């Protein structure tokens, strides 16, 4: 069987795909969904990728996206995600010293994804997100917010 792959939207940029989706009356939650990396969430685990590490990144990302939606910020942000960094950090939980992992939060504003600026996340929203991740995601004791623009940084860490 000889098949030919046809990708009529392959040459469009993300902003153009969103405009087309809106024109075609595709539901907003699909049109405005943040881009997700082709290789999957494992790309957001910097360092050794294990089932446990992917689960930490997935749970932190879920909390992050849930909170920015609750705050009414989701549509203002072109892309947001949580990444698990390959470092451990000293912390204190209760009366115990901990040596746990670090989550980096990334949120950017962009029209075309060729350039992007970090999103000025409200401090109260960051506090809520950080507290939830630290309290609900076992193995994390520190949350950072990335304030790098593209260029020189890229939107994804890897």
PDB file of C-alpha atoms in Angstrom:
ATOM      1  CA  UNK A   1       0.000   0.000   0.000  1.00  0.00           C
ATOM      2  CA  UNK A   2       1.446   3.372  -1.017  1.00  0.00           C
ATOM      3  CA  UNK A   3       0.238   6.262   1.105  1.00  0.00           C
ATOM      4  CA  UNK A   4       1.174   9.895   1.050  1.00  0.00           C
ATOM      5  CA  UNK A   5       1.186  12.053   4.170  1.00  0.00           C
ATOM      6  CA  UNK A   6      -0.584  15.367   3.641  1.00  0.00           C
ATOM      7  CA  UNK A   7       0.078  18.086   6.230  1.00  0.00           C
ATOM      8  CA  UNK A   8      -1.649  21.260   5.022  1.00  0.00           C
ATOM      9  CA  UNK A   9      -1.011  23.143   8.291  1.00  0.00           C
ATOM     10  CA  UNK A  10       2.644  22.182   8.652  1.00  0.00           C
ATOM     11  CA  UNK A  11       3.917  25.528   7.369  1.00  0.00           C
ATOM     12  CA  UNK A  12       1.712  27.621   9.681  1.00  0.00           C
ATOM     13  CA  UNK A  13       2.975  29.137  12.914  1.00  0.00           C
ATOM     14  CA  UNK A  14       1.106  28.576  16.193  1.00  0.00           C
ATOM     15  CA  UNK A  15      -0.578  31.977  16.061  1.00  0.00           C
ATOM     16  CA  UNK A  16      -1.798  31.270  12.515  1.00  0.00           C
ATOM     17  CA  UNK A  17      -3.152  27.863  13.547  1.00  0.00           C
ATOM     18  CA  UNK A  18      -5.059  29.532  16.404  1.00  0.00           C
ATOM     19  CA  UNK A  19      -6.538  32.118  14.023  1.00  0.00           C
ATOM     20  CA  UNK A  20      -7.608  29.339  11.648  1.00  0.00           C
ATOM     21  CA  UNK A  21      -9.063  27.302  14.518  1.00  0.00           C
ATOM     22  CA  UNK A  22     -11.118  30.286  15.648  1.00  0.00           C
ATOM     23  CA  UNK A  23     -12.315  30.872  12.067  1.00  0.00           C
ATOM     24  CA  UNK A  24     -13.387  27.206  11.847  1.00  0.00           C
ATOM     25  CA  UNK A  25     -15.324  27.481  15.157  1.00  0.00           C
ATOM     26  CA  UNK A  26     -13.137  24.917  16.911  1.00  0.00           C
ATOM     27  CA  UNK A  27     -13.842  25.102  20.677  1.00  0.00           C
ATOM     28  CA  UNK A  28     -11.760  27.715  22.531  1.00  0.00           C
ATOM     29  CA  UNK A  29     -10.293  25.206  25.001  1.00  0.00           C
ATOM     30  CA  UNK A  30      -8.694  23.397  22.053  1.00  0.00           C
ATOM     31  CA  UNK A  31      -7.662  26.492  20.101  1.00  0.00           C
ATOM     32  CA  UNK A  32      -6.055  28.175  23.111  1.00  0.00           C
ATOM     33  CA  UNK A  33      -4.477  25.094  24.692  1.00  0.00           C
ATOM     34  CA  UNK A  34      -0.804  25.745  25.399  1.00  0.00           C
ATOM     35  CA  UNK A  35       1.673  23.977  23.108  1.00  0.00           C
ATOM     36  CA  UNK A  36       2.932  20.626  24.385  1.00  0.00           C
ATOM     37  CA  UNK A  37       6.292  19.171  23.355  1.00  0.00           C
ATOM     38  CA  UNK A  38       6.213  16.393  20.760  1.00  0.00           C
ATOM     39  CA  UNK A  39       8.404  14.052  22.838  1.00  0.00           C
ATOM     40  CA  UNK A  40       5.992  14.400  25.767  1.00  0.00           C
ATOM     41  CA  UNK A  41       6.366  15.499  29.367  1.00  0.00           C
ATOM     42  CA  UNK A  42       9.636  13.579  29.753  1.00  0.00           C
ATOM     43  CA  UNK A  43      11.333  16.475  27.920  1.00  0.00           C
ATOM     44  CA  UNK A  44      10.511  18.545  31.021  1.00  0.00           C
ATOM     45  CA  UNK A  45      12.487  16.207  33.260  1.00  0.00           C
ATOM     46  CA  UNK A  46      16.041  17.504  33.022  1.00  0.00           C
ATOM     47  CA  UNK A  47      18.335  14.702  34.100  1.00  0.00           C
ATOM     48  CA  UNK A  48      17.566  10.999  34.383  1.00  0.00           C
ATOM     49  CA  UNK A  49      14.055  10.195  33.190  1.00  0.00           C
ATOM     50  CA  UNK A  50      12.317   7.637  35.376  1.00  0.00           C
ATOM     51  CA  UNK A  51       8.662   6.880  35.964  1.00  0.00           C
ATOM     52  CA  UNK A  52       8.905   8.599  39.369  1.00  0.00           C
ATOM     53  CA  UNK A  53      10.565  11.734  37.936  1.00  0.00           C
ATOM     54  CA  UNK A  54       7.951  12.007  35.173  1.00  0.00           C
ATOM     55  CA  UNK A  55       5.191  11.698  37.782  1.00  0.00           C
ATOM     56  CA  UNK A  56       6.706  14.548  39.835  1.00  0.00           C
ATOM     57  CA  UNK A  57       6.868  16.780  36.729  1.00  0.00           C
ATOM     58  CA  UNK A  58       3.327  15.796  35.680  1.00  0.00           C
ATOM     59  CA  UNK A  59       1.830  16.514  39.105  1.00  0.00           C
ATOM     60  CA  UNK A  60       3.621  19.868  39.446  1.00  0.00           C
ATOM     61  CA  UNK A  61       2.557  20.868  35.922  1.00  0.00           C
ATOM     62  CA  UNK A  62      -1.067  19.921  36.638  1.00  0.00           C
ATOM     63  CA  UNK A  63      -1.137  22.142  39.750  1.00  0.00           C
ATOM     64  CA  UNK A  64       0.548  25.000  37.865  1.00  0.00           C
ATOM     65  CA  UNK A  65      -1.896  24.974  34.949  1.00  0.00           C
ATOM     66  CA  UNK A  66      -4.882  24.533  37.270  1.00  0.00           C
ATOM     67  CA  UNK A  67      -3.859  27.577  39.331  1.00  0.00           C
ATOM     68  CA  UNK A  68      -3.215  29.876  36.362  1.00  0.00           C
ATOM     69  CA  UNK A  69      -6.627  28.918  34.989  1.00  0.00           C
ATOM     70  CA  UNK A  70      -8.261  29.644  38.373  1.00  0.00           C
ATOM     71  CA  UNK A  71      -6.511  33.036  38.429  1.00  0.00           C
ATOM     72  CA  UNK A  72      -7.903  33.854  34.954  1.00  0.00           C
ATOM     73  CA  UNK A  73      -4.406  34.107  33.453  1.00  0.00           C
ATOM     74  CA  UNK A  74      -4.322  31.120  31.108  1.00  0.00           C
ATOM     75  CA  UNK A  75      -5.315  32.986  27.924  1.00  0.00           C
ATOM     76  CA  UNK A  76      -2.833  35.797  28.666  1.00  0.00           C
ATOM     77  CA  UNK A  77       0.035  33.302  28.716  1.00  0.00           C
ATOM     78  CA  UNK A  78       1.254  31.820  25.422  1.00  0.00           C
ATOM     79  CA  UNK A  79       2.854  28.816  27.109  1.00  0.00           C
ATOM     80  CA  UNK A  80       3.350  27.692  30.700  1.00  0.00           C
ATOM     81  CA  UNK A  81       4.782  24.531  32.226  1.00  0.00           C
ATOM     82  CA  UNK A  82       6.661  23.093  35.187  1.00  0.00           C
ATOM     83  CA  UNK A  83      10.076  21.458  34.670  1.00  0.00           C
ATOM     84  CA  UNK A  84      11.907  19.180  37.087  1.00  0.00           C
ATOM     85  CA  UNK A  85      15.517  20.309  37.447  1.00  0.00           C
ATOM     86  CA  UNK A  86      18.427  17.873  37.951  1.00  0.00           C
ATOM     87  CA  UNK A  87      19.447  19.394  41.295  1.00  0.00           C
ATOM     88  CA  UNK A  88      18.532  18.831  44.911  1.00  0.00           C
ATOM     89  CA  UNK A  89      18.048  21.539  47.494  1.00  0.00           C
ATOM     90  CA  UNK A  90      18.184  21.675  51.275  1.00  0.00           C
ATOM     91  CA  UNK A  91      14.941  22.628  52.960  1.00  0.00           C
ATOM     92  CA  UNK A  92      13.023  22.235  56.198  1.00  0.00           C
ATOM     93  CA  UNK A  93       9.624  20.561  56.469  1.00  0.00           C
ATOM     94  CA  UNK A  94       8.217  20.410  59.985  1.00  0.00           C
ATOM     95  CA  UNK A  95      11.195  19.866  62.250  1.00  0.00           C
ATOM     96  CA  UNK A  96      13.092  17.849  59.664  1.00  0.00           C
ATOM     97  CA  UNK A  97      15.811  18.933  57.279  1.00  0.00           C
ATOM     98  CA  UNK A  98      15.054  17.761  53.729  1.00  0.00           C
ATOM     99  CA  UNK A  99      17.160  17.280  50.630  1.00  0.00           C
ATOM    100  CA  UNK A 100      14.630  17.268  47.800  1.00  0.00           C
ATOM    101  CA  UNK A 101      14.120  18.284  44.188  1.00  0.00           C
ATOM    102  CA  UNK A 102      13.496  21.628  42.497  1.00  0.00           C
ATOM    103  CA  UNK A 103      10.686  22.592  40.131  1.00  0.00           C
ATOM    104  CA  UNK A 104      11.145  25.486  37.698  1.00  0.00           C
ATOM    105  CA  UNK A 105       8.019  27.262  36.466  1.00  0.00           C
ATOM    106  CA  UNK A 106       8.041  28.854  33.033  1.00  0.00           C
ATOM    107  CA  UNK A 107       5.398  31.166  31.555  1.00  0.00           C
ATOM    108  CA  UNK A 108       5.854  33.325  28.482  1.00  0.00           C
ATOM    109  CA  UNK A 109       4.005  35.916  26.439  1.00  0.00           C
ATOM    110  CA  UNK A 110       4.396  35.640  22.674  1.00  0.00           C
ATOM    111  CA  UNK A 111       2.530  36.410  19.479  1.00  0.00           C
ATOM    112  CA  UNK A 112       4.468  34.156  17.125  1.00  0.00           C
ATOM    113  CA  UNK A 113       6.667  31.979  19.400  1.00  0.00           C
ATOM    114  CA  UNK A 114       9.750  33.153  17.483  1.00  0.00           C
ATOM    115  CA  UNK A 115      10.414  35.559  20.354  1.00  0.00           C
ATOM    116  CA  UNK A 116       8.928  35.495  23.834  1.00  0.00           C
ATOM    117  CA  UNK A 117       9.069  37.471  27.065  1.00  0.00           C
ATOM    118  CA  UNK A 118       8.552  35.997  30.503  1.00  0.00           C
ATOM    119  CA  UNK A 119       5.076  36.532  31.865  1.00  0.00           C
ATOM    120  CA  UNK A 120       4.803  38.902  34.871  1.00  0.00           C
ATOM    121  CA  UNK A 121       3.012  36.417  37.129  1.00  0.00           C
ATOM    122  CA  UNK A 122       1.231  38.060  40.081  1.00  0.00           C
ATOM    123  CA  UNK A 123       3.063  37.357  43.347  1.00  0.00           C
ATOM    124  CA  UNK A 124      -0.043  36.012  45.098  1.00  0.00           C
ATOM    125  CA  UNK A 125      -0.566  33.515  42.283  1.00  0.00           C
ATOM    126  CA  UNK A 126       3.070  32.407  42.499  1.00  0.00           C
ATOM    127  CA  UNK A 127       2.713  31.973  46.265  1.00  0.00           C
ATOM    128  CA  UNK A 128      -0.365  29.778  45.827  1.00  0.00           C
ATOM    129  CA  UNK A 129       1.299  27.679  43.123  1.00  0.00           C
ATOM    130  CA  UNK A 130       4.530  27.256  45.076  1.00  0.00           C
ATOM    131  CA  UNK A 131       2.737  26.304  48.292  1.00  0.00           C
ATOM    132  CA  UNK A 132       0.562  23.748  46.537  1.00  0.00           C
ATOM    133  CA  UNK A 133       3.464  22.136  44.673  1.00  0.00           C
ATOM    134  CA  UNK A 134       5.624  21.898  47.802  1.00  0.00           C
ATOM    135  CA  UNK A 135       2.745  20.579  49.924  1.00  0.00           C
ATOM    136  CA  UNK A 136       1.177  18.237  47.364  1.00  0.00           C
ATOM    137  CA  UNK A 137       4.073  16.888  45.288  1.00  0.00           C
ATOM    138  CA  UNK A 138       6.201  14.555  47.362  1.00  0.00           C
ATOM    139  CA  UNK A 139       9.927  14.969  46.710  1.00  0.00           C
ATOM    140  CA  UNK A 140       9.867  18.734  45.974  1.00  0.00           C
ATOM    141  CA  UNK A 141      10.947  21.408  48.461  1.00  0.00           C
ATOM    142  CA  UNK A 142      11.745  24.373  46.216  1.00  0.00           C
ATOM    143  CA  UNK A 143       9.956  26.135  43.332  1.00  0.00           C
ATOM    144  CA  UNK A 144      11.645  28.700  41.043  1.00  0.00           C
ATOM    145  CA  UNK A 145      10.174  31.068  38.431  1.00  0.00           C
ATOM    146  CA  UNK A 146      12.106  31.554  35.167  1.00  0.00           C
ATOM    147  CA  UNK A 147      12.454  35.195  34.065  1.00  0.00           C
ATOM    148  CA  UNK A 148      14.403  34.601  30.831  1.00  0.00           C
ATOM    149  CA  UNK A 149      13.318  35.914  27.437  1.00  0.00           C
ATOM    150  CA  UNK A 150      13.644  34.260  24.035  1.00  0.00           C
ATOM    151  CA  UNK A 151      16.224  34.919  22.732  1.00  0.00           C
ATOM    152  CA  UNK A 152      18.691  34.154  24.202  1.00  0.00           C
ATOM    153  CA  UNK A 153      16.791  31.397  26.057  1.00  0.00           C
ATOM    154  CA  UNK A 154      14.325  29.080  24.360  1.00  0.00           C
ATOM    155  CA  UNK A 155      10.782  28.531  25.621  1.00  0.00           C
ATOM    156  CA  UNK A 156      11.484  24.901  26.571  1.00  0.00           C
ATOM    157  CA  UNK A 157      14.467  24.085  28.770  1.00  0.00           C
ATOM    158  CA  UNK A 158      15.671  21.353  26.390  1.00  0.00           C
TER     159      UNK A 158
END
